[in-house]
CSV table of C-alpha atoms and ligand atoms in Angstrom, one decimal:
chain,number,residue,atom,x,y,z
A,5,MET,CA,13.4,-85.4,55.5
A,6,ALA,CA,16.7,-84.8,56.5
A,7,ALA,CA,18.6,-88.3,55.8
A,8,GLY,CA,20.1,-87.6,52.5
A,9,LYS,CA,23.7,-87.2,51.8
A,10,GLY,CA,24.2,-84.5,49.7
A,11,THR,CA,27.2,-85.7,48.0
A,12,ARG,CA,27.8,-82.7,45.8
A,13,MET,CA,28.6,-80.3,48.2
A,14,LYS,CA,31.6,-82.2,48.7
A,15,SER,CA,31.6,-81.2,52.7
A,16,GLN,CA,32.8,-83.1,55.7
A,17,THR,CA,29.4,-81.5,57.2
A,18,PRO,CA,25.8,-82.6,56.5
A,19,LYS,CA,24.1,-80.5,53.9
A,20,VAL,CA,21.3,-79.8,56.1
A,21,LEU,CA,23.6,-78.0,58.1
A,22,HIS,CA,25.4,-75.4,56.0
A,23,LEU,CA,23.8,-72.3,56.8
A,24,LEU,CA,22.4,-69.8,54.6
A,25,ALA,CA,21.8,-66.4,55.7
A,26,GLY,CA,23.5,-66.9,59.2
A,27,ARG,CA,21.3,-70.0,60.1
A,28,ALA,CA,21.6,-73.8,59.1
A,29,LEU,CA,19.1,-74.9,56.0
A,30,LEU,CA,17.1,-77.6,58.3
A,31,ARG,CA,16.9,-74.8,61.2
A,32,HIS,CA,15.3,-72.3,58.1
A,33,VAL,CA,12.5,-75.9,57.6
A,34,VAL,CA,12.2,-76.8,61.4
A,35,ASP,CA,11.6,-72.6,62.2
A,36,THR,CA,9.1,-72.6,59.8
A,37,ALA,CA,7.4,-75.8,60.9
A,38,ALA,CA,7.2,-73.9,64.3
A,39,ALA,CA,5.6,-70.7,63.1
A,40,LEU,CA,2.9,-73.2,61.6
A,41,SER,CA,2.8,-74.2,65.3
A,42,ALA,CA,3.5,-77.6,64.1
A,43,ARG,CA,2.3,-79.7,67.5
A,44,ARG,CA,4.9,-81.8,66.8
A,45,VAL,CA,8.4,-81.8,64.4
A,46,VAL,CA,10.1,-85.0,63.1
A,47,VAL,CA,13.0,-85.1,61.7
A,48,ILE,CA,14.2,-87.9,59.9
A,49,THR,CA,17.8,-88.3,60.1
A,50,GLY,CA,20.8,-90.8,58.4
A,51,HIS,CA,23.9,-89.4,57.1
A,52,GLY,CA,25.2,-87.3,59.9
A,53,ALA,CA,22.8,-88.2,61.8
A,54,SER,CA,24.3,-87.8,65.4
A,55,GLN,CA,26.0,-84.0,64.4
A,56,VAL,CA,22.5,-83.4,62.8
A,57,GLU,CA,20.4,-84.8,65.8
A,58,SER,CA,22.4,-82.8,68.6
A,59,ALA,CA,22.1,-79.8,65.7
A,60,ILE,CA,18.3,-80.4,66.0
A,61,GLY,CA,18.4,-80.7,70.0
A,62,GLN,CA,20.5,-76.8,70.2
A,63,PHE,CA,17.1,-75.6,67.6
A,64,ALA,CA,14.0,-77.2,69.9
A,65,LEU,CA,15.8,-74.8,72.8
A,66,ALA,CA,14.0,-72.3,70.2
A,67,HIS,CA,10.2,-73.6,70.2
A,68,ALA,CA,9.8,-74.8,73.9
A,69,GLY,CA,5.7,-74.9,71.7
A,70,ALA,CA,6.4,-78.0,69.4
A,71,GLN,CA,7.6,-81.3,70.0
A,72,PHE,CA,10.6,-82.6,68.9
A,73,GLN,CA,11.8,-86.0,67.6
A,74,CYS,CA,14.4,-87.4,65.7
A,75,VAL,CA,14.0,-90.9,64.4
A,76,ARG,CA,16.9,-92.5,62.1
A,77,GLN,CA,16.4,-93.7,59.0
A,78,GLU,CA,19.2,-96.3,58.1
A,79,PRO,CA,19.9,-97.2,55.5
A,80,GLN,CA,18.5,-94.6,53.0
A,81,LEU,CA,15.8,-96.2,50.8
A,82,GLY,CA,13.6,-93.4,49.5
A,83,THR,CA,11.6,-90.9,50.1
A,84,GLY,CA,8.6,-92.9,50.9
A,85,HIS,CA,10.7,-95.1,52.9
A,86,ALA,CA,11.5,-92.1,55.3
A,87,VAL,CA,8.6,-91.2,55.5
A,88,GLN,CA,7.3,-94.7,56.8
A,89,GLN,CA,10.1,-94.6,59.8
A,90,ALA,CA,8.1,-91.7,61.2
A,91,VAL,CA,4.9,-93.5,61.5
A,92,PRO,CA,4.9,-94.6,64.7
A,93,VAL,CA,5.3,-90.8,65.8
A,94,LEU,CA,2.7,-89.3,64.2
A,95,PRO,CA,-0.4,-89.2,65.8
A,96,ASP,CA,-3.2,-90.3,63.9
A,97,ASP,CA,-6.0,-87.3,64.6
A,98,GLY,CA,-3.0,-84.7,62.6
A,99,VAL,CA,-2.1,-83.3,59.6
A,100,VAL,CA,1.6,-84.5,58.8
A,101,VAL,CA,3.5,-81.4,56.3
A,102,VAL,CA,6.3,-83.0,54.9
A,103,LEU,CA,8.9,-80.7,53.9
A,104,SER,CA,12.6,-81.6,52.6
A,105,GLY,CA,15.2,-79.9,54.9
A,106,ASP,CA,17.5,-78.8,52.0
A,107,VAL,CA,14.4,-77.0,50.5
A,108,PRO,CA,15.0,-73.8,53.3
A,109,LEU,CA,12.9,-70.7,51.8
A,110,THR,CA,9.3,-72.1,51.9
A,111,ARG,CA,6.9,-69.3,52.9
A,112,ILE,CA,4.9,-70.4,55.8
A,113,GLU,CA,1.8,-68.4,54.0
A,114,THR,CA,2.0,-70.7,51.1
A,115,LEU,CA,2.7,-74.1,53.7
A,116,GLU,CA,-0.5,-71.9,55.3
A,117,ALA,CA,-2.5,-72.4,52.2
A,118,LEU,CA,-1.6,-76.0,51.0
A,119,ILE,CA,-2.7,-76.9,54.8
A,120,ALA,CA,-6.4,-75.4,54.0
A,121,ALA,CA,-6.3,-77.0,50.1
A,122,CYS,CA,-6.0,-80.3,52.3
A,123,GLU,CA,-9.2,-79.5,54.7
A,124,GLY,CA,-7.7,-82.2,56.5
A,125,SER,CA,-9.5,-84.9,53.9
A,126,LYS,CA,-7.6,-85.1,51.1
A,127,LEU,CA,-3.9,-85.2,49.6
A,128,ALA,CA,-2.8,-81.7,49.0
A,129,LEU,CA,0.7,-81.3,46.8
A,130,LEU,CA,2.3,-78.5,46.0
A,131,THR,CA,3.5,-77.7,42.5
A,132,ILE,CA,5.0,-75.3,40.5
A,133,THR,CA,5.3,-74.7,36.3
A,134,MET,CA,8.7,-75.0,35.2
A,135,GLN,CA,11.0,-74.0,31.9
A,136,ASP,CA,13.6,-76.8,32.3
A,137,PRO,CA,11.5,-79.6,34.5
A,138,THR,CA,13.7,-82.6,34.4
A,139,GLY,CA,14.9,-84.5,37.4
A,140,TYR,CA,11.5,-83.6,39.5
A,141,GLY,CA,8.5,-85.6,39.5
A,142,ARG,CA,5.9,-84.8,37.1
A,143,ILE,CA,1.9,-83.9,37.9
A,144,VAL,CA,-0.2,-85.9,35.3
A,145,ARG,CA,-3.2,-84.9,35.2
A,146,ASP,CA,-6.9,-86.3,33.6
A,147,GLY,CA,-9.0,-83.7,32.5
A,148,GLY,CA,-7.5,-80.8,35.2
A,149,GLU,CA,-8.3,-83.9,38.5
A,150,VAL,CA,-4.0,-84.9,39.9
A,151,ARG,CA,-4.3,-88.9,38.8
A,152,ALA,CA,0.0,-89.9,39.8
A,153,ILE,CA,3.1,-87.9,39.9
A,154,VAL,CA,5.8,-89.8,38.1
A,155,GLU,CA,9.3,-89.8,38.9
A,156,HIS,CA,11.1,-88.5,35.4
A,157,LYS,CA,13.6,-91.6,35.5
A,158,ASP,CA,10.1,-93.5,35.4
A,159,ALA,CA,8.6,-90.9,32.3
A,160,THR,CA,7.4,-91.7,28.9
A,161,PRO,CA,8.0,-88.6,26.8
A,162,ALA,CA,5.1,-87.7,26.6
A,163,GLN,CA,5.3,-87.3,30.6
A,164,ARG,CA,8.3,-85.4,30.6
A,165,ALA,CA,7.1,-82.9,28.4
A,166,ILE,CA,4.7,-82.3,31.5
A,167,GLY,CA,6.1,-78.8,32.7
A,168,GLU,CA,4.3,-79.2,36.5
A,169,VAL,CA,6.3,-80.5,39.0
A,170,TYR,CA,5.8,-81.9,42.4
A,171,SER,CA,8.1,-79.9,44.5
A,172,GLY,CA,8.6,-82.4,47.6
A,173,ILE,CA,5.8,-80.8,49.8
A,174,MET,CA,3.1,-82.6,50.4
A,175,ALA,CA,-0.2,-82.3,53.3
A,176,VAL,CA,-2.0,-85.3,54.1
A,177,PRO,CA,-4.1,-85.7,57.0
A,178,ALA,CA,-1.9,-89.1,59.2
A,179,ARG,CA,-4.8,-91.9,59.3
A,180,LEU,CA,-4.3,-91.4,55.4
A,181,LEU,CA,-1.1,-91.2,54.6
A,182,LYS,CA,0.1,-94.2,57.2
A,183,PRO,CA,-1.9,-97.2,55.2
A,184,TRP,CA,-0.8,-95.8,52.0
A,185,LEU,CA,2.7,-96.0,53.1
A,186,ALA,CA,2.6,-99.6,54.5
A,187,ARG,CA,1.4,-100.1,50.6
A,188,LEU,CA,4.5,-98.8,48.4
A,189,ASP,CA,7.4,-100.7,47.0
A,190,ASN,CA,10.7,-99.9,45.0
A,191,GLN,CA,9.8,-101.5,41.1
A,192,ASN,CA,11.0,-98.3,39.8
A,193,ALA,CA,13.7,-97.2,37.7
A,194,GLN,CA,15.8,-95.9,41.0
A,195,GLY,CA,14.8,-98.7,43.3
A,196,GLU,CA,13.5,-96.6,45.7
A,197,TYR,CA,10.9,-96.6,47.6
A,198,TYR,CA,9.0,-93.3,46.4
A,199,LEU,CA,6.6,-91.0,48.8
A,200,THR,CA,5.0,-89.5,45.6
A,201,ASP,CA,3.4,-93.1,44.8
A,202,VAL,CA,0.7,-92.2,47.0
A,203,VAL,CA,-1.2,-89.9,45.0
A,204,LYS,CA,-2.1,-92.8,42.3
A,205,PHE,CA,-2.4,-94.7,46.1
A,206,ALA,CA,-5.2,-92.0,46.7
A,207,VAL,CA,-6.9,-91.2,43.2
A,208,ALA,CA,-7.7,-95.8,43.9
A,209,ASP,CA,-9.3,-95.0,47.4
A,210,GLY,CA,-11.5,-92.1,46.1
A,211,VAL,CA,-9.6,-90.0,48.3
A,212,PRO,CA,-9.2,-86.4,46.0
A,213,VAL,CA,-5.9,-85.0,45.5
A,214,VAL,CA,-5.1,-81.5,45.1
A,215,GLY,CA,-2.7,-79.6,43.4
A,216,HIS,CA,-1.9,-75.9,45.1
A,217,THR,CA,0.2,-74.3,42.5
A,218,ILE,CA,2.7,-71.3,43.3
A,219,ASP,CA,5.1,-69.0,40.5
A,220,ASP,CA,8.0,-68.5,42.8
A,221,ALA,CA,10.5,-70.8,42.9
A,222,VAL,CA,12.6,-69.8,45.2
A,223,GLN,CA,10.1,-71.1,47.6
A,224,VAL,CA,10.5,-75.2,46.3
A,225,ALA,CA,14.7,-74.5,45.4
A,226,GLY,CA,16.7,-76.9,47.0
A,227,VAL,CA,20.2,-76.9,47.6
A,228,ASN,CA,22.7,-79.3,46.4
A,229,SER,CA,25.4,-78.0,45.6
A,230,PRO,CA,27.8,-74.6,47.0
A,231,LEU,CA,26.6,-73.2,43.6
A,232,GLN,CA,23.1,-73.4,44.3
A,233,LEU,CA,23.6,-72.2,48.5
A,234,ALA,CA,25.3,-69.3,46.9
A,235,GLN,CA,22.0,-68.4,44.7
A,236,LEU,CA,19.3,-69.3,47.3
A,237,GLU,CA,21.4,-67.3,49.8
A,238,ARG,CA,21.3,-63.9,47.3
A,239,ALA,CA,17.6,-65.2,46.9
A,240,TYR,CA,17.3,-64.6,50.5
A,241,GLN,CA,19.0,-61.5,51.1
A,242,LEU,CA,16.9,-59.4,47.9
A,243,ARG,CA,14.3,-60.7,49.9
A,244,VAL,CA,15.6,-58.9,53.2
A,245,ALA,CA,16.6,-55.6,51.1
A,246,GLU,CA,13.3,-55.5,49.6
A,247,GLN,CA,11.5,-55.6,52.6
A,248,LEU,CA,14.2,-53.1,54.3
A,249,MET,CA,13.4,-51.1,51.1
A,250,ASN,CA,9.8,-51.0,51.7
A,251,ASP,CA,9.6,-49.8,55.4
A,252,GLY,CA,11.3,-47.2,54.2
A,253,VAL,CA,15.5,-48.0,54.7
A,254,ARG,CA,17.4,-46.4,51.7
A,255,LEU,CA,20.0,-49.0,51.4
A,256,ALA,CA,23.1,-47.7,48.9
A,257,ASP,CA,23.0,-51.8,47.2
A,258,PRO,CA,20.3,-53.8,47.5
A,259,ALA,CA,23.0,-56.9,46.1
A,260,ARG,CA,25.4,-55.0,47.7
A,261,LEU,CA,23.7,-56.3,52.1
A,262,ASP,CA,23.7,-59.3,53.9
A,263,VAL,CA,21.4,-60.0,56.8
A,264,ARG,CA,22.0,-62.9,58.7
A,265,GLY,CA,19.6,-63.2,61.9
A,266,GLU,CA,16.8,-60.0,62.3
A,267,LEU,CA,17.6,-56.2,61.2
A,268,HIS,CA,15.0,-54.0,62.5
A,269,CYS,CA,15.3,-50.3,61.1
A,270,ALA,CA,13.4,-47.4,62.6
A,271,GLN,CA,13.1,-44.3,60.3
A,272,ASP,CA,15.0,-42.8,58.1
A,273,VAL,CA,18.2,-44.9,58.2
A,274,ALA,CA,20.4,-45.1,55.4
A,275,ILE,CA,22.7,-47.9,54.9
A,276,ASP,CA,26.3,-48.1,52.7
A,277,VAL,CA,27.6,-50.9,50.3
A,278,ASN,CA,29.4,-54.3,51.9
A,279,CYS,CA,27.4,-54.3,55.1
A,280,ILE,CA,26.5,-57.2,57.1
A,281,PHE,CA,24.1,-57.8,59.8
A,282,GLU,CA,24.3,-61.0,62.5
A,283,GLY,CA,22.5,-61.8,65.5
A,284,GLN,CA,19.9,-59.3,66.6
A,285,VAL,CA,20.7,-56.2,65.4
A,286,SER,CA,18.4,-52.6,65.6
A,287,LEU,CA,19.3,-49.1,64.3
A,288,GLY,CA,17.1,-46.8,65.5
A,289,GLN,CA,15.9,-43.1,63.4
A,290,GLY,CA,17.9,-41.5,61.4
A,291,VAL,CA,21.1,-43.9,62.2
A,292,THR,CA,23.4,-44.1,59.1
A,293,ILE,CA,25.7,-47.0,58.4
A,294,GLY,CA,29.3,-46.7,56.3
A,295,ALA,CA,30.4,-49.3,53.6
A,296,ASN,CA,31.5,-52.1,54.6
A,297,CYS,CA,30.5,-52.5,58.7
A,298,VAL,CA,29.8,-55.9,60.5
A,299,ILE,CA,27.5,-55.2,63.0
A,300,ALA,CA,25.4,-58.5,65.6
A,301,ASN,CA,24.1,-58.2,68.4
A,302,ALA,CA,24.1,-54.9,68.5
A,303,GLN,CA,21.5,-52.2,69.9
A,304,ILE,CA,21.9,-48.0,67.7
A,305,ALA,CA,20.3,-45.2,68.7
A,306,ALA,CA,18.6,-42.4,66.8
A,307,GLY,CA,21.1,-40.3,65.0
A,308,ALA,CA,24.4,-42.4,65.5
A,309,VAL,CA,26.5,-42.3,62.2
A,310,ILE,CA,28.7,-46.0,62.2
A,311,HIS,CA,31.5,-44.9,59.9
A,312,PRO,CA,33.0,-47.8,57.2
A,313,PHE,CA,34.7,-50.6,58.0
A,314,THR,CA,33.5,-50.6,61.6
A,315,HIS,CA,33.4,-54.0,63.7
A,316,ILE,CA,30.8,-54.3,66.0
A,317,ASP,CA,30.1,-57.8,67.8
A,318,GLY,CA,28.0,-58.1,71.3
A,319,GLY,CA,27.9,-61.5,71.4
A,320,LYS,CA,25.9,-62.5,73.9
A,321,ASP,CA,26.1,-58.9,75.6
A,322,PRO,CA,24.7,-56.4,73.3
A,323,VAL,CA,26.5,-53.6,72.3
A,324,GLN,CA,24.8,-50.0,73.4
A,325,VAL,CA,25.4,-47.4,70.8
A,326,GLY,CA,23.9,-44.1,72.7
A,327,GLU,CA,21.9,-41.3,70.4
A,328,GLY,CA,23.9,-38.7,68.1
A,329,ALA,CA,27.1,-41.2,68.7
A,330,LEU,CA,30.0,-41.5,66.1
A,331,VAL,CA,31.4,-45.0,65.7
A,332,GLY,CA,34.7,-45.5,63.6
A,333,PRO,CA,36.2,-45.1,60.9
A,334,PHE,CA,38.2,-49.0,61.9
A,335,ALA,CA,36.5,-49.0,65.1
A,336,ARG,CA,36.0,-52.0,67.7
A,337,LEU,CA,33.1,-52.6,69.7
A,338,ARG,CA,32.8,-56.0,71.9
A,339,PRO,CA,30.6,-57.5,74.0
A,340,GLY,CA,29.4,-55.7,77.1
A,341,ALA,CA,30.8,-52.1,75.0
A,342,ARG,CA,27.6,-49.5,76.5
A,343,LEU,CA,28.1,-45.8,75.1
A,344,GLY,CA,25.9,-42.9,75.7
A,345,GLU,CA,24.8,-40.1,74.2
A,346,GLN,CA,26.9,-38.3,72.0
A,347,VAL,CA,30.3,-40.8,72.8
A,348,HIS,CA,32.5,-40.3,70.6
A,349,ILE,CA,35.1,-43.7,69.6
A,350,GLY,CA,37.9,-43.0,66.6
A,351,ASN,CA,39.9,-45.3,64.4
A,352,PHE,CA,41.8,-47.9,65.6
A,353,VAL,CA,39.6,-47.8,69.0
A,354,GLU,CA,38.3,-50.9,71.2
A,355,VAL,CA,35.7,-51.1,73.5
A,356,LYS,CA,35.3,-54.0,75.9
A,357,ASN,CA,32.2,-54.0,79.0
A,358,SER,CA,32.8,-50.8,78.8
A,359,THR,CA,30.4,-47.4,79.3
A,360,LEU,CA,31.2,-44.3,78.0
A,361,ALA,CA,28.5,-41.6,79.6
A,362,LYS,CA,27.3,-39.0,77.8
A,363,GLY,CA,29.9,-36.5,75.8
A,364,ALA,CA,33.4,-39.2,76.5
A,365,LYS,CA,35.3,-39.4,73.5
A,366,ALA,CA,37.9,-41.7,72.5
A,367,ASN,CA,38.7,-41.0,69.2
A,368,HIS,CA,42.3,-42.7,68.4
A,369,LEU,CA,44.2,-45.9,68.9
A,370,ALA,CA,43.1,-46.7,72.6
A,371,TYR,CA,42.1,-49.4,74.4
A,372,VAL,CA,39.3,-49.3,76.9
A,373,GLY,CA,38.0,-52.6,79.3
A,374,ASP,CA,36.9,-53.3,81.6
A,375,ALA,CA,36.5,-49.9,82.1
A,376,SER,CA,33.4,-47.1,83.4
A,377,LEU,CA,34.1,-43.3,81.5
A,378,GLY,CA,32.2,-40.7,83.3
A,379,GLU,CA,30.6,-37.9,81.5
A,380,ARG,CA,32.7,-35.4,79.3
A,381,VAL,CA,36.0,-37.6,79.8
A,382,ASN,CA,38.2,-37.1,76.9
A,383,TYR,CA,41.0,-40.5,76.2
A,384,GLY,CA,43.8,-39.9,74.3
A,385,ALA,CA,45.3,-41.4,71.4
A,386,GLY,CA,47.2,-44.6,72.2
A,387,SER,CA,46.1,-45.2,75.9
A,388,ILE,CA,44.7,-48.7,77.3
A,389,THR,CA,43.6,-49.7,80.0
A,390,ALA,CA,44.9,-52.6,81.7
A,391,ASN,CA,42.5,-54.9,82.5
A,392,TYR,CA,44.2,-58.6,82.5
A,393,ASP,CA,46.9,-59.6,85.4
A,394,GLY,CA,46.8,-63.1,83.3
A,395,VAL,CA,44.6,-64.6,85.7
A,396,ASN,CA,41.7,-62.2,86.0
A,397,LYS,CA,40.3,-59.2,84.5
A,398,HIS,CA,39.6,-56.3,86.9
A,399,LYS,CA,37.7,-52.6,86.6
A,400,THR,CA,38.9,-49.2,85.6
A,401,VAL,CA,36.7,-46.0,86.5
A,402,ILE,CA,37.3,-42.8,85.3
A,403,GLY,CA,35.0,-39.7,86.8
A,404,ASP,CA,33.4,-37.2,84.8
A,405,ASP,CA,35.1,-35.0,82.9
A,406,VAL,CA,39.0,-36.9,83.2
A,407,GLN,CA,41.6,-36.3,80.5
A,408,ILE,CA,43.2,-39.1,79.8
A,409,GLY,CA,46.8,-37.8,78.0
A,410,SER,CA,47.9,-39.4,75.0
A,411,ASN,CA,50.0,-43.5,75.4
A,412,CYS,CA,49.2,-43.8,79.4
A,413,VAL,CA,48.7,-47.3,80.7
A,414,LEU,CA,46.0,-47.4,83.3
A,415,ILE,CA,46.8,-50.5,85.1
A,416,ALA,CA,43.3,-51.9,86.9
A,417,PRO,CA,41.8,-52.2,89.3
A,418,VAL,CA,42.2,-48.3,89.2
A,419,THR,CA,39.7,-45.1,89.7
A,420,ILE,CA,40.7,-41.8,88.2
A,421,GLY,CA,39.4,-39.1,90.3
A,422,ALA,CA,36.4,-36.8,88.4
A,423,GLY,CA,37.9,-33.6,86.7
A,424,GLY,CA,41.7,-35.2,86.5
A,425,THR,CA,43.9,-34.9,84.6
A,426,VAL,CA,46.9,-37.5,83.0
A,427,GLY,CA,49.8,-36.5,81.3
A,428,GLY,CA,50.4,-38.1,78.6
A,429,GLY,CA,52.9,-41.7,78.8
A,430,SER,CA,52.0,-42.0,82.5
A,431,THR,CA,51.9,-45.3,84.0
A,432,ILE,CA,49.3,-45.3,86.5
A,433,THR,CA,49.1,-48.0,89.2
A,434,LYS,CA,48.0,-46.0,92.2
A,435,ASP,CA,44.1,-43.8,92.6
A,436,THR,CA,44.3,-40.9,92.0
A,437,ALA,CA,42.4,-37.8,93.9
A,438,PRO,CA,39.7,-35.6,91.9
A,439,GLY,CA,40.9,-32.5,90.1
A,440,VAL,CA,44.8,-33.0,90.7
A,441,LEU,CA,46.9,-33.4,87.8
A,442,THR,CA,48.6,-36.9,88.0
A,443,VAL,CA,51.8,-37.7,85.9
A,444,ALA,CA,53.8,-40.8,86.7
A,445,ARG,CA,57.2,-41.4,84.1
A,446,ALA,CA,60.3,-40.6,83.9
A,447,LYS,CA,61.2,-36.8,85.0
A,448,GLN,CA,62.8,-35.4,82.0
A,449,LEU,CA,66.4,-35.2,81.3
A,450,SER,CA,68.9,-33.0,79.3
A,451,LEU,CA,72.8,-33.8,79.5
A,452,SER,CA,74.8,-31.0,78.0
A,453,SER,CA,78.1,-33.4,78.8
A,454,TRP,CA,77.3,-36.4,76.4
A,455,LYS,CA,78.4,-36.8,73.2
A,456,ARG,CA,77.2,-39.2,70.6
A,457,PRO,CA,80.1,-41.7,70.0
A,458,GLU,CA,81.3,-41.5,66.6
A,459,LYS,CA,82.6,-43.7,63.5
A,460,LYS,CA,86.1,-44.4,63.7
A,461,SER,CA,88.0,-44.1,59.9
B,530,LIG,C1,11.8,-85.4,45.1
B,530,LIG,C2,10.9,-85.7,44.4
B,530,LIG,C3,10.3,-86.0,42.8
B,530,LIG,C4,10.4,-84.5,43.5
B,530,LIG,C5,11.8,-83.8,43.7
B,530,LIG,C6,11.1,-81.8,44.0
B,530,LIG,C7,10.4,-88.8,45.3
B,530,LIG,C8,10.2,-90.0,44.8
B,530,LIG,N1,10.5,-87.9,44.6
B,530,LIG,O1,13.2,-86.5,43.7
B,530,LIG,O2,8.8,-86.2,42.7
B,530,LIG,O3,9.9,-83.4,42.1
B,530,LIG,O4,11.9,-84.0,44.7
B,530,LIG,O5,13.0,-81.8,45.0
B,530,LIG,O6,9.4,-88.1,46.3
B,530,LIG,N2,16.2,-88.1,51.7
B,530,LIG,C9,16.1,-88.9,52.6
B,530,LIG,N3,15.8,-90.0,52.2
B,530,LIG,C10,15.5,-90.8,51.5
B,530,LIG,C11,15.5,-90.1,50.6
B,530,LIG,C12,15.6,-89.0,51.4
B,530,LIG,O7,15.8,-88.3,53.5
B,530,LIG,O8,16.1,-92.2,51.3
B,530,LIG,C13,15.8,-87.0,51.7
B,530,LIG,C14,17.3,-86.2,50.7
B,530,LIG,O9,17.5,-85.4,52.0
B,530,LIG,C15,15.7,-84.7,50.6
B,530,LIG,C16,14.2,-84.9,50.1
B,530,LIG,O10,14.1,-86.0,50.7
B,530,LIG,O11,15.9,-84.0,51.5
B,530,LIG,C17,14.8,-85.5,48.8
B,530,LIG,O12,15.1,-86.7,48.3
B,530,LIG,P1,15.5,-86.2,46.5
B,530,LIG,O13,15.9,-86.8,46.5
B,530,LIG,O14,16.4,-84.5,46.8
B,530,LIG,O15,14.2,-86.3,45.9
B,530,LIG,P2,14.4,-86.5,44.5
B,530,LIG,O16,15.4,-87.8,43.7
B,530,LIG,O17,15.0,-85.4,43.4
B,531,LIG,CA1,16.6,-89.1,45.1
């Protein structure tokens, strides 16, 4: 169900498309459904339908095994009315699991247990007991048997005292659900078609209703406001941090870590405070990440040290950092940056679409773009590759053991032969032979006859 308005988000973006851990709320739910090997994922859209539907088109690309379908609910007349819209596309021989697009953190094992409790023949409800159940549908039991769900607004004072509530998640065979949906009415306090009324039909029809109760409120928590979104984000991040620490990662502070994607760590990885990991990141054995790094789509090999305030973003062309490399502080590695073993990249150095072979160094204030640097190259402070002529990008090739002095401009396409040296301040426009010193700058002049202008009094 993803048709609701989400008024309290006070946003142009449909609520279910707001991001948690870098993924839309609805994406979390869809990923969970796919992880359950759902045959069909039916998304009920309404508010912001076209935006939500195009997002679903994107999400579906990641799940080739499942069949995705959107059905519109216009207007929105309640949760029962929402599920009614899906009836034509639900196979009769299936079990329907009802999820909410704004409840992102339900665990797969919880839903597997719920589906198991349904046994293909019962109505299974996911329930939880709350200190303050205000607003939720209460689970009314009689001698332990579930008899009904009564919405807060319809509940008697005695029913309001019940702490066990319906989570909004159920598993039910489609062949039972469909006729129950057809029997719903809106004779209640909110004038809505309540999905929860199916419970009383099940009871009337003699179909067993089972409550599967959990005690982890995060799994059924919905997002209605920016505050709740931030609270769930923290809950999610703490889950991730605990998992990493259980796997042996040393986090300086589990409350100051954000993983918006997948972070894979080998043994003896240490991560300082305020680091953000996005997309797919892997950290090899003994990697150290300094404080305040942002690292997206990168493979960092064993023993590498990423110093504080480094920004790495591999985008669609993951960054590779070789074994024992040193990066930062204040370095920037962009898509296609490939650093070999023992490479050093220092402060205010930017590397894009370039390969640096073993032992190459660019330690200060430099730009390396569309280039390949051979082994042991020393790339001087303030030097840049002029890789762009305004239309096309060109390549710079620097052979093994080259020394590029400080403040050089290498105008691509250009090749610096192995073992060569480029004098500081040179602007290089032509290829250079191996082993030679090349200087391309105005000759130094000293004029003894020159006089400084003097102020007239
Ligand atoms: C619902 C349950 C309540 C339960 C609570 C848990 C009903 C009648 N009540 O209440 O028992 O304790 O969830 O959070 O089901 N939606 C639509 N179309 C609609 C109405 C809602 O798609 O016409 C979607 C919403 O976007 C949301 C979900 O259904 O994702 C639940 O709707 P919401 O209004 O939050 O349900 P509650 O009234 O809180
Ligand atoms: Ca409602």
